[in-house]
């Protein structure tokens, strides 16, 4: 894993974000932001960094979705409480938290949930358990992952002109507060958009029955 983090090629970025979107504890902050940092130095293309990271996240999320769809809740919880689950920093409480978030926000959770730490890599599990339409799930997941990776890429690009490479990881951790604020703003906007959209649908439905 450390070799992959120190050699951020496009295939490695895709693989790491695939793992991060399953249950393997790979911090996307320490993948996408450093990759964008190197892109600002001319070693990578920042748009391709976001693209490959998002493709990897979509594949990883799809794996979670398919597994949850076919094995069901008892097996998911059994794995979460197992030794292997704990090695992946997973437990039943985290899975239940992601399920509650999905239940509270519906299909929109697969978009907004991709932006929330602690839920981001697990939100695909309740989507699979609920048998959400896969193509809708994939669309929302890709949009959410793309937004998250764009935030991290913007941070990495911004830090290139300010921070030496040997201080990059520590600085990214210091910027976590600002990342969270940006995420909350995006989540709030996304939820508002979905609420307005649903109300318009209901309003049109009522008018159509009159």
mmCIF file with all atom_site columns, C-alpha atoms in Angstrom:
data_model
loop_
_atom_site.group_PDB
_atom_site.id
_atom_site.type_symbol
_atom_site.label_atom_id
_atom_site.label_alt_id
_atom_site.label_comp_id
_atom_site.label_asym_id
_atom_site.label_entity_id
_atom_site.label_seq_id
_atom_site.pdbx_PDB_ins_code
_atom_site.Cartn_x
_atom_site.Cartn_y
_atom_site.Cartn_z
_atom_site.occupancy
_atom_site.B_iso_or_equiv
_atom_site.pdbx_formal_charge
_atom_site.auth_seq_id
_atom_site.auth_comp_id
_atom_site.auth_asym_id
_atom_site.auth_atom_id
_atom_site.pdbx_PDB_model_num
ATOM 1   C CA . UNK A 1 1   ? 0.000   0.000   0.000   1.00 0.00 ? 1   UNK A CA 1
ATOM 2   C CA . UNK A 1 2   ? 2.776   2.459   0.874   1.00 0.00 ? 2   UNK A CA 1
ATOM 3   C CA . UNK A 1 3   ? 4.419   1.769   -2.489  1.00 0.00 ? 3   UNK A CA 1
ATOM 4   C CA . UNK A 1 4   ? 1.166   2.671   -4.271  1.00 0.00 ? 4   UNK A CA 1
ATOM 5   C CA . UNK A 1 5   ? 0.831   5.880   -2.258  1.00 0.00 ? 5   UNK A CA 1
ATOM 6   C CA . UNK A 1 6   ? 4.384   6.840   -3.173  1.00 0.00 ? 6   UNK A CA 1
ATOM 7   C CA . UNK A 1 7   ? 3.891   6.037   -6.867  1.00 0.00 ? 7   UNK A CA 1
ATOM 8   C CA . UNK A 1 8   ? 0.724   7.842   -7.901  1.00 0.00 ? 8   UNK A CA 1
ATOM 9   C CA . UNK A 1 9   ? 0.289   6.854   -11.523 1.00 0.00 ? 9   UNK A CA 1
ATOM 10  C CA . UNK A 1 10  ? -3.186  6.866   -13.071 1.00 0.00 ? 10  UNK A CA 1
ATOM 11  C CA . UNK A 1 11  ? -3.673  3.069   -12.678 1.00 0.00 ? 11  UNK A CA 1
ATOM 12  C CA . UNK A 1 12  ? -2.510  3.290   -9.048  1.00 0.00 ? 12  UNK A CA 1
ATOM 13  C CA . UNK A 1 13  ? -4.913  6.157   -8.353  1.00 0.00 ? 13  UNK A CA 1
ATOM 14  C CA . UNK A 1 14  ? -7.755  4.105   -9.840  1.00 0.00 ? 14  UNK A CA 1
ATOM 15  C CA . UNK A 1 15  ? -6.803  1.047   -7.783  1.00 0.00 ? 15  UNK A CA 1
ATOM 16  C CA . UNK A 1 16  ? -6.464  2.973   -4.520  1.00 0.00 ? 16  UNK A CA 1
ATOM 17  C CA . UNK A 1 17  ? -9.829  4.695   -4.958  1.00 0.00 ? 17  UNK A CA 1
ATOM 18  C CA . UNK A 1 18  ? -11.394 1.362   -5.883  1.00 0.00 ? 18  UNK A CA 1
ATOM 19  C CA . UNK A 1 19  ? -10.128 -0.046  -2.589  1.00 0.00 ? 19  UNK A CA 1
ATOM 20  C CA . UNK A 1 20  ? -11.248 3.059   -0.680  1.00 0.00 ? 20  UNK A CA 1
ATOM 21  C CA . UNK A 1 21  ? -14.783 2.636   -2.005  1.00 0.00 ? 21  UNK A CA 1
ATOM 22  C CA . UNK A 1 22  ? -15.014 -0.953  -0.799  1.00 0.00 ? 22  UNK A CA 1
ATOM 23  C CA . UNK A 1 23  ? -14.017 -1.556  2.826   1.00 0.00 ? 23  UNK A CA 1
ATOM 24  C CA . UNK A 1 24  ? -10.243 -1.104  2.651   1.00 0.00 ? 24  UNK A CA 1
ATOM 25  C CA . UNK A 1 25  ? -9.136  1.911   4.737   1.00 0.00 ? 25  UNK A CA 1
ATOM 26  C CA . UNK A 1 26  ? -7.389  4.027   2.096   1.00 0.00 ? 26  UNK A CA 1
ATOM 27  C CA . UNK A 1 27  ? -7.597  7.791   2.818   1.00 0.00 ? 27  UNK A CA 1
ATOM 28  C CA . UNK A 1 28  ? -8.599  9.510   -0.420  1.00 0.00 ? 28  UNK A CA 1
ATOM 29  C CA . UNK A 1 29  ? -7.220  12.780  0.976   1.00 0.00 ? 29  UNK A CA 1
ATOM 30  C CA . UNK A 1 30  ? -3.734  11.286  0.818   1.00 0.00 ? 30  UNK A CA 1
ATOM 31  C CA . UNK A 1 31  ? -4.203  10.021  -2.744  1.00 0.00 ? 31  UNK A CA 1
ATOM 32  C CA . UNK A 1 32  ? -6.089  12.571  -4.820  1.00 0.00 ? 32  UNK A CA 1
ATOM 33  C CA . UNK A 1 33  ? -4.703  15.736  -3.217  1.00 0.00 ? 33  UNK A CA 1
ATOM 34  C CA . UNK A 1 34  ? -1.035  14.626  -3.567  1.00 0.00 ? 34  UNK A CA 1
ATOM 35  C CA . UNK A 1 35  ? -1.714  13.459  -7.133  1.00 0.00 ? 35  UNK A CA 1
ATOM 36  C CA . UNK A 1 36  ? -3.128  16.907  -7.967  1.00 0.00 ? 36  UNK A CA 1
ATOM 37  C CA . UNK A 1 37  ? -0.111  18.446  -6.228  1.00 0.00 ? 37  UNK A CA 1
ATOM 38  C CA . UNK A 1 38  ? 2.144   16.560  -8.646  1.00 0.00 ? 38  UNK A CA 1
ATOM 39  C CA . UNK A 1 39  ? -0.145  17.502  -11.527 1.00 0.00 ? 39  UNK A CA 1
ATOM 40  C CA . UNK A 1 40  ? 0.442   21.165  -10.709 1.00 0.00 ? 40  UNK A CA 1
ATOM 41  C CA . UNK A 1 41  ? 4.151   20.427  -11.076 1.00 0.00 ? 41  UNK A CA 1
ATOM 42  C CA . UNK A 1 42  ? 3.586   18.998  -14.540 1.00 0.00 ? 42  UNK A CA 1
ATOM 43  C CA . UNK A 1 43  ? 3.948   15.300  -13.680 1.00 0.00 ? 43  UNK A CA 1
ATOM 44  C CA . UNK A 1 44  ? 0.275   14.385  -14.131 1.00 0.00 ? 44  UNK A CA 1
ATOM 45  C CA . UNK A 1 45  ? -2.875  15.858  -15.636 1.00 0.00 ? 45  UNK A CA 1
ATOM 46  C CA . UNK A 1 46  ? -5.228  17.066  -12.900 1.00 0.00 ? 46  UNK A CA 1
ATOM 47  C CA . UNK A 1 47  ? -8.356  16.283  -14.932 1.00 0.00 ? 47  UNK A CA 1
ATOM 48  C CA . UNK A 1 48  ? -7.179  12.734  -15.507 1.00 0.00 ? 48  UNK A CA 1
ATOM 49  C CA . UNK A 1 49  ? -6.408  12.445  -11.786 1.00 0.00 ? 49  UNK A CA 1
ATOM 50  C CA . UNK A 1 50  ? -10.047 13.264  -10.983 1.00 0.00 ? 50  UNK A CA 1
ATOM 51  C CA . UNK A 1 51  ? -11.299 11.020  -13.798 1.00 0.00 ? 51  UNK A CA 1
ATOM 52  C CA . UNK A 1 52  ? -9.315  7.927   -12.786 1.00 0.00 ? 52  UNK A CA 1
ATOM 53  C CA . UNK A 1 53  ? -10.075 8.476   -9.100  1.00 0.00 ? 53  UNK A CA 1
ATOM 54  C CA . UNK A 1 54  ? -13.790 8.721   -9.863  1.00 0.00 ? 54  UNK A CA 1
ATOM 55  C CA . UNK A 1 55  ? -13.766 5.631   -12.097 1.00 0.00 ? 55  UNK A CA 1
ATOM 56  C CA . UNK A 1 56  ? -12.022 3.698   -9.317  1.00 0.00 ? 56  UNK A CA 1
ATOM 57  C CA . UNK A 1 57  ? -14.576 4.907   -6.764  1.00 0.00 ? 57  UNK A CA 1
ATOM 58  C CA . UNK A 1 58  ? -17.470 3.910   -9.032  1.00 0.00 ? 58  UNK A CA 1
ATOM 59  C CA . UNK A 1 59  ? -16.034 0.405   -9.499  1.00 0.00 ? 59  UNK A CA 1
ATOM 60  C CA . UNK A 1 60  ? -15.394 -0.042  -5.779  1.00 0.00 ? 60  UNK A CA 1
ATOM 61  C CA . UNK A 1 61  ? -18.854 1.224   -4.866  1.00 0.00 ? 61  UNK A CA 1
ATOM 62  C CA . UNK A 1 62  ? -20.371 -1.153  -7.420  1.00 0.00 ? 62  UNK A CA 1
ATOM 63  C CA . UNK A 1 63  ? -18.566 -4.058  -5.761  1.00 0.00 ? 63  UNK A CA 1
ATOM 64  C CA . UNK A 1 64  ? -20.087 -3.103  -2.392  1.00 0.00 ? 64  UNK A CA 1
ATOM 65  C CA . UNK A 1 65  ? -23.502 -2.703  -4.000  1.00 0.00 ? 65  UNK A CA 1
ATOM 66  C CA . UNK A 1 66  ? -23.433 -6.121  -5.715  1.00 0.00 ? 66  UNK A CA 1
ATOM 67  C CA . UNK A 1 67  ? -22.119 -7.917  -2.627  1.00 0.00 ? 67  UNK A CA 1
ATOM 68  C CA . UNK A 1 68  ? -24.786 -6.349  -0.393  1.00 0.00 ? 68  UNK A CA 1
ATOM 69  C CA . UNK A 1 69  ? -27.486 -7.071  -2.979  1.00 0.00 ? 69  UNK A CA 1
ATOM 70  C CA . UNK A 1 70  ? -26.701 -10.783 -3.137  1.00 0.00 ? 70  UNK A CA 1
ATOM 71  C CA . UNK A 1 71  ? -25.468 -11.715 0.345   1.00 0.00 ? 71  UNK A CA 1
ATOM 72  C CA . UNK A 1 72  ? -27.990 -9.705  2.384   1.00 0.00 ? 72  UNK A CA 1
ATOM 73  C CA . UNK A 1 73  ? -27.900 -7.893  5.716   1.00 0.00 ? 73  UNK A CA 1
ATOM 74  C CA . UNK A 1 74  ? -27.023 -10.833 8.051   1.00 0.00 ? 74  UNK A CA 1
ATOM 75  C CA . UNK A 1 75  ? -23.840 -11.658 6.116   1.00 0.00 ? 75  UNK A CA 1
ATOM 76  C CA . UNK A 1 76  ? -22.873 -7.969  5.825   1.00 0.00 ? 76  UNK A CA 1
ATOM 77  C CA . UNK A 1 77  ? -23.221 -7.514  9.585   1.00 0.00 ? 77  UNK A CA 1
ATOM 78  C CA . UNK A 1 78  ? -21.391 -10.767 10.283  1.00 0.00 ? 78  UNK A CA 1
ATOM 79  C CA . UNK A 1 79  ? -18.434 -9.563  8.216   1.00 0.00 ? 79  UNK A CA 1
ATOM 80  C CA . UNK A 1 80  ? -18.524 -6.113  9.848   1.00 0.00 ? 80  UNK A CA 1
ATOM 81  C CA . UNK A 1 81  ? -18.240 -7.752  13.282  1.00 0.00 ? 81  UNK A CA 1
ATOM 82  C CA . UNK A 1 82  ? -15.551 -10.229 12.216  1.00 0.00 ? 82  UNK A CA 1
ATOM 83  C CA . UNK A 1 83  ? -11.795 -9.987  12.643  1.00 0.00 ? 83  UNK A CA 1
ATOM 84  C CA . UNK A 1 84  ? -11.450 -9.129  8.967   1.00 0.00 ? 84  UNK A CA 1
ATOM 85  C CA . UNK A 1 85  ? -14.042 -6.390  9.298   1.00 0.00 ? 85  UNK A CA 1
ATOM 86  C CA . UNK A 1 86  ? -12.202 -4.862  12.232  1.00 0.00 ? 86  UNK A CA 1
ATOM 87  C CA . UNK A 1 87  ? -8.953  -4.964  10.237  1.00 0.00 ? 87  UNK A CA 1
ATOM 88  C CA . UNK A 1 88  ? -10.773 -2.814  7.665   1.00 0.00 ? 88  UNK A CA 1
ATOM 89  C CA . UNK A 1 89  ? -11.839 -0.421  10.470  1.00 0.00 ? 89  UNK A CA 1
ATOM 90  C CA . UNK A 1 90  ? -15.396 -1.635  9.984   1.00 0.00 ? 90  UNK A CA 1
ATOM 91  C CA . UNK A 1 91  ? -18.069 -2.529  12.534  1.00 0.00 ? 91  UNK A CA 1
ATOM 92  C CA . UNK A 1 92  ? -21.835 -2.997  12.703  1.00 0.00 ? 92  UNK A CA 1
ATOM 93  C CA . UNK A 1 93  ? -22.363 0.494   14.116  1.00 0.00 ? 93  UNK A CA 1
ATOM 94  C CA . UNK A 1 94  ? -20.798 2.096   11.026  1.00 0.00 ? 94  UNK A CA 1
ATOM 95  C CA . UNK A 1 95  ? -22.934 -0.011  8.686   1.00 0.00 ? 95  UNK A CA 1
ATOM 96  C CA . UNK A 1 96  ? -26.058 0.848   10.685  1.00 0.00 ? 96  UNK A CA 1
ATOM 97  C CA . UNK A 1 97  ? -25.122 4.540   10.531  1.00 0.00 ? 97  UNK A CA 1
ATOM 98  C CA . UNK A 1 98  ? -24.865 4.369   6.743   1.00 0.00 ? 98  UNK A CA 1
ATOM 99  C CA . UNK A 1 99  ? -28.234 2.559   6.593   1.00 0.00 ? 99  UNK A CA 1
ATOM 100 C CA . UNK A 1 100 ? -29.892 5.254   8.721   1.00 0.00 ? 100 UNK A CA 1
ATOM 101 C CA . UNK A 1 101 ? -28.465 7.940   6.468   1.00 0.00 ? 101 UNK A CA 1
ATOM 102 C CA . UNK A 1 102 ? -29.781 6.112   3.406   1.00 0.00 ? 102 UNK A CA 1
ATOM 103 C CA . UNK A 1 103 ? -33.217 5.637   4.998   1.00 0.00 ? 103 UNK A CA 1
ATOM 104 C CA . UNK A 1 104 ? -33.403 9.325   5.959   1.00 0.00 ? 104 UNK A CA 1
ATOM 105 C CA . UNK A 1 105 ? -32.326 10.721  2.586   1.00 0.00 ? 105 UNK A CA 1
ATOM 106 C CA . UNK A 1 106 ? -33.450 8.067   0.116   1.00 0.00 ? 106 UNK A CA 1
ATOM 107 C CA . UNK A 1 107 ? -31.678 7.635   -3.208  1.00 0.00 ? 107 UNK A CA 1
ATOM 108 C CA . UNK A 1 108 ? -30.114 11.108  -2.839  1.00 0.00 ? 108 UNK A CA 1
ATOM 109 C CA . UNK A 1 109 ? -27.978 9.571   -0.084  1.00 0.00 ? 109 UNK A CA 1
ATOM 110 C CA . UNK A 1 110 ? -25.838 7.823   -2.689  1.00 0.00 ? 110 UNK A CA 1
ATOM 111 C CA . UNK A 1 111 ? -24.811 11.257  -3.967  1.00 0.00 ? 111 UNK A CA 1
ATOM 112 C CA . UNK A 1 112 ? -24.546 13.281  -0.754  1.00 0.00 ? 112 UNK A CA 1
ATOM 113 C CA . UNK A 1 113 ? -23.230 10.315  1.234   1.00 0.00 ? 113 UNK A CA 1
ATOM 114 C CA . UNK A 1 114 ? -20.142 10.173  -0.993  1.00 0.00 ? 114 UNK A CA 1
ATOM 115 C CA . UNK A 1 115 ? -19.119 13.508  0.512   1.00 0.00 ? 115 UNK A CA 1
ATOM 116 C CA . UNK A 1 116 ? -19.427 12.596  4.189   1.00 0.00 ? 116 UNK A CA 1
ATOM 117 C CA . UNK A 1 117 ? -16.472 11.062  6.088   1.00 0.00 ? 117 UNK A CA 1
ATOM 118 C CA . UNK A 1 118 ? -17.337 7.779   7.776   1.00 0.00 ? 118 UNK A CA 1
ATOM 119 C CA . UNK A 1 119 ? -20.240 7.145   5.402   1.00 0.00 ? 119 UNK A CA 1
ATOM 120 C CA . UNK A 1 120 ? -18.618 7.790   2.025   1.00 0.00 ? 120 UNK A CA 1
ATOM 121 C CA . UNK A 1 121 ? -17.247 4.294   1.402   1.00 0.00 ? 121 UNK A CA 1
ATOM 122 C CA . UNK A 1 122 ? -20.204 2.472   3.015   1.00 0.00 ? 122 UNK A CA 1
ATOM 123 C CA . UNK A 1 123 ? -23.243 4.202   1.505   1.00 0.00 ? 123 UNK A CA 1
ATOM 124 C CA . UNK A 1 124 ? -23.251 1.724   -1.388  1.00 0.00 ? 124 UNK A CA 1
ATOM 125 C CA . UNK A 1 125 ? -24.037 -1.113  1.059   1.00 0.00 ? 125 UNK A CA 1
ATOM 126 C CA . UNK A 1 126 ? -27.525 0.092   2.067   1.00 0.00 ? 126 UNK A CA 1
ATOM 127 C CA . UNK A 1 127 ? -28.184 0.952   -1.593  1.00 0.00 ? 127 UNK A CA 1
ATOM 128 C CA . UNK A 1 128 ? -27.547 -2.695  -2.448  1.00 0.00 ? 128 UNK A CA 1
ATOM 129 C CA . UNK A 1 129 ? -29.561 -3.962  0.514   1.00 0.00 ? 129 UNK A CA 1
ATOM 130 C CA . UNK A 1 130 ? -32.483 -1.751  -0.572  1.00 0.00 ? 130 UNK A CA 1
ATOM 131 C CA . UNK A 1 131 ? -32.168 -3.022  -4.168  1.00 0.00 ? 131 UNK A CA 1
ATOM 132 C CA . UNK A 1 132 ? -31.900 0.510   -5.519  1.00 0.00 ? 132 UNK A CA 1
ATOM 133 C CA . UNK A 1 133 ? -31.883 0.719   -9.306  1.00 0.00 ? 133 UNK A CA 1
ATOM 134 C CA . UNK A 1 134 ? -28.245 0.077   -10.208 1.00 0.00 ? 134 UNK A CA 1
ATOM 135 C CA . UNK A 1 135 ? -27.940 2.653   -12.997 1.00 0.00 ? 135 UNK A CA 1
ATOM 136 C CA . UNK A 1 136 ? -29.414 5.390   -10.832 1.00 0.00 ? 136 UNK A CA 1
ATOM 137 C CA . UNK A 1 137 ? -27.078 4.309   -8.038  1.00 0.00 ? 137 UNK A CA 1
ATOM 138 C CA . UNK A 1 138 ? -24.089 4.423   -10.388 1.00 0.00 ? 138 UNK A CA 1
ATOM 139 C CA . UNK A 1 139 ? -25.026 7.884   -11.696 1.00 0.00 ? 139 UNK A CA 1
ATOM 140 C CA . UNK A 1 140 ? -25.434 9.427   -8.249  1.00 0.00 ? 140 UNK A CA 1
ATOM 141 C CA . UNK A 1 141 ? -22.338 7.686   -6.900  1.00 0.00 ? 141 UNK A CA 1
ATOM 142 C CA . UNK A 1 142 ? -20.230 8.919   -9.811  1.00 0.00 ? 142 UNK A CA 1
ATOM 143 C CA . UNK A 1 143 ? -21.447 12.502  -9.399  1.00 0.00 ? 143 UNK A CA 1
ATOM 144 C CA . UNK A 1 144 ? -20.797 12.436  -5.647  1.00 0.00 ? 144 UNK A CA 1
ATOM 145 C CA . UNK A 1 145 ? -17.367 10.847  -6.004  1.00 0.00 ? 145 UNK A CA 1
ATOM 146 C CA . UNK A 1 146 ? -16.442 13.278  -8.772  1.00 0.00 ? 146 UNK A CA 1
ATOM 147 C CA . UNK A 1 147 ? -17.409 16.245  -6.593  1.00 0.00 ? 147 UNK A CA 1
ATOM 148 C CA . UNK A 1 148 ? -15.378 14.909  -3.662  1.00 0.00 ? 148 UNK A CA 1
ATOM 149 C CA . UNK A 1 149 ? -12.313 14.235  -5.788  1.00 0.00 ? 149 UNK A CA 1
ATOM 150 C CA . UNK A 1 150 ? -12.595 17.677  -7.390  1.00 0.00 ? 150 UNK A CA 1
ATOM 151 C CA . UNK A 1 151 ? -12.446 19.280  -3.942  1.00 0.00 ? 151 UNK A CA 1
ATOM 152 C CA . UNK A 1 152 ? -9.360  17.271  -3.036  1.00 0.00 ? 152 UNK A CA 1
ATOM 153 C CA . UNK A 1 153 ? -7.739  17.980  -6.404  1.00 0.00 ? 153 UNK A CA 1
ATOM 154 C CA . UNK A 1 154 ? -8.345  21.714  -6.001  1.00 0.00 ? 154 UNK A CA 1
ATOM 155 C CA . UNK A 1 155 ? -6.695  21.559  -2.576  1.00 0.00 ? 155 UNK A CA 1
ATOM 156 C CA . UNK A 1 156 ? -3.662  19.675  -3.879  1.00 0.00 ? 156 UNK A CA 1
ATOM 157 C CA . UNK A 1 157 ? -3.262  22.057  -6.813  1.00 0.00 ? 157 UNK A CA 1
ATOM 158 C CA . UNK A 1 158 ? -3.557  25.074  -4.492  1.00 0.00 ? 158 UNK A CA 1
ATOM 159 C CA . UNK A 1 159 ? -0.950  23.733  -2.066  1.00 0.00 ? 159 UNK A CA 1
ATOM 160 C CA . UNK A 1 160 ? 1.653   23.171  -4.781  1.00 0.00 ? 160 UNK A CA 1
ATOM 161 C CA . UNK A 1 161 ? 2.777   26.792  -4.789  1.00 0.00 ? 161 UNK A CA 1
ATOM 162 C CA . UNK A 1 162 ? 2.776   27.057  -0.990  1.00 0.00 ? 162 UNK A CA 1
ATOM 163 C CA . UNK A 1 163 ? 3.977   23.829  0.622   1.00 0.00 ? 163 UNK A CA 1
ATOM 164 C CA . UNK A 1 164 ? 7.146   21.725  0.153   1.00 0.00 ? 164 UNK A CA 1
ATOM 165 C CA . UNK A 1 165 ? 6.416   18.120  -0.789  1.00 0.00 ? 165 UNK A CA 1
ATOM 166 C CA . UNK A 1 166 ? 7.777   16.724  2.475   1.00 0.00 ? 166 UNK A CA 1
ATOM 167 C CA . UNK A 1 167 ? 5.180   18.785  4.388   1.00 0.00 ? 167 UNK A CA 1
ATOM 168 C CA . UNK A 1 168 ? 2.259   18.000  2.088   1.00 0.00 ? 168 UNK A CA 1
ATOM 169 C CA . UNK A 1 169 ? 0.560   15.179  4.016   1.00 0.00 ? 169 UNK A CA 1
ATOM 170 C CA . UNK A 1 170 ? 0.691   17.090  7.302   1.00 0.00 ? 170 UNK A CA 1
ATOM 171 C CA . UNK A 1 171 ? -0.698  20.217  5.636   1.00 0.00 ? 171 UNK A CA 1
ATOM 172 C CA . UNK A 1 172 ? -3.549  18.278  4.044   1.00 0.00 ? 172 UNK A CA 1
ATOM 173 C CA . UNK A 1 173 ? -4.511  17.025  7.495   1.00 0.00 ? 173 UNK A CA 1
ATOM 174 C CA . UNK A 1 174 ? -4.509  20.623  8.753   1.00 0.00 ? 174 UNK A CA 1
ATOM 175 C CA . UNK A 1 175 ? -6.895  21.605  5.948   1.00 0.00 ? 175 UNK A CA 1
ATOM 176 C CA . UNK A 1 176 ? -9.400  18.902  6.898   1.00 0.00 ? 176 UNK A CA 1
ATOM 177 C CA . UNK A 1 177 ? -11.523 21.518  8.683   1.00 0.00 ? 177 UNK A CA 1
ATOM 178 C CA . UNK A 1 178 ? -11.933 23.536  5.504   1.00 0.00 ? 178 UNK A CA 1
ATOM 179 C CA . UNK A 1 179 ? -12.601 20.382  3.506   1.00 0.00 ? 179 UNK A CA 1
ATOM 180 C CA . UNK A 1 180 ? -15.420 19.451  5.899   1.00 0.00 ? 180 UNK A CA 1
ATOM 181 C CA . UNK A 1 181 ? -16.955 22.938  5.599   1.00 0.00 ? 181 UNK A CA 1
ATOM 182 C CA . UNK A 1 182 ? -16.852 22.718  1.800   1.00 0.00 ? 182 UNK A CA 1
ATOM 183 C CA . UNK A 1 183 ? -18.414 19.266  1.948   1.00 0.00 ? 183 UNK A CA 1
ATOM 184 C CA . UNK A 1 184 ? -21.224 20.403  4.246   1.00 0.00 ? 184 UNK A CA 1
ATOM 185 C CA . UNK A 1 185 ? -22.008 23.286  1.905   1.00 0.00 ? 185 UNK A CA 1
ATOM 186 C CA . UNK A 1 186 ? -22.175 20.958  -1.112  1.00 0.00 ? 186 UNK A CA 1
ATOM 187 C CA . UNK A 1 187 ? -24.280 18.406  0.775   1.00 0.00 ? 187 UNK A CA 1
ATOM 188 C CA . UNK A 1 188 ? -26.711 21.132  1.890   1.00 0.00 ? 188 UNK A CA 1
ATOM 189 C CA . UNK A 1 189 ? -27.068 22.389  -1.689  1.00 0.00 ? 189 UNK A CA 1
ATOM 190 C CA . UNK A 1 190 ? -27.560 18.850  -3.024  1.00 0.00 ? 190 UNK A CA 1
ATOM 191 C CA . UNK A 1 191 ? -30.211 17.994  -0.423  1.00 0.00 ? 191 UNK A CA 1
ATOM 192 C CA . UNK A 1 192 ? -32.018 21.298  -1.103  1.00 0.00 ? 192 UNK A CA 1
ATOM 193 C CA . UNK A 1 193 ? -32.000 20.522  -4.835  1.00 0.00 ? 193 UNK A CA 1
ATOM 194 C CA . UNK A 1 194 ? -33.492 17.078  -4.271  1.00 0.00 ? 194 UNK A CA 1
ATOM 195 C CA . UNK A 1 195 ? -36.168 18.452  -1.913  1.00 0.00 ? 195 UNK A CA 1
ATOM 196 C CA . UNK A 1 196 ? -37.199 21.129  -4.424  1.00 0.00 ? 196 UNK A CA 1
ATOM 197 C CA . UNK A 1 197 ? -37.240 18.541  -7.217  1.00 0.00 ? 197 UNK A CA 1
ATOM 198 C CA . UNK A 1 198 ? -39.452 16.160  -5.241  1.00 0.00 ? 198 UNK A CA 1
ATOM 199 C CA . UNK A 1 199 ? -41.872 18.931  -4.282  1.00 0.00 ? 199 UNK A CA 1
ATOM 200 C CA . UNK A 1 200 ? -42.185 20.006  -7.904  1.00 0.00 ? 200 UNK A CA 1
ATOM 201 C CA . UNK A 1 201 ? -42.959 16.410  -8.890  1.00 0.00 ? 201 UNK A CA 1
ATOM 202 C CA . UNK A 1 202 ? -45.639 16.153  -6.209  1.00 0.00 ? 202 UNK A CA 1
ATOM 203 C CA . UNK A 1 203 ? -47.083 19.523  -7.253  1.00 0.00 ? 203 UNK A CA 1
ATOM 204 C CA . UNK A 1 204 ? -47.291 18.432  -10.897 1.00 0.00 ? 204 UNK A CA 1
ATOM 205 C CA . UNK A 1 205 ? -48.882 15.141  -9.834  1.00 0.00 ? 205 UNK A CA 1
ATOM 206 C CA . UNK A 1 206 ? -51.569 16.932  -7.829  1.00 0.00 ? 206 UNK A CA 1
ATOM 207 C CA . UNK A 1 207 ? -52.286 19.328  -10.690 1.00 0.00 ? 207 UNK A CA 1
ATOM 208 C CA . UNK A 1 208 ? -52.539 16.409  -13.094 1.00 0.00 ? 208 UNK A CA 1
ATOM 209 C CA . UNK A 1 209 ? -55.262 14.747  -11.018 1.00 0.00 ? 209 UNK A CA 1
ATOM 210 C CA . UNK A 1 210 ? -57.398 17.856  -10.801 1.00 0.00 ? 210 UNK A CA 1
#
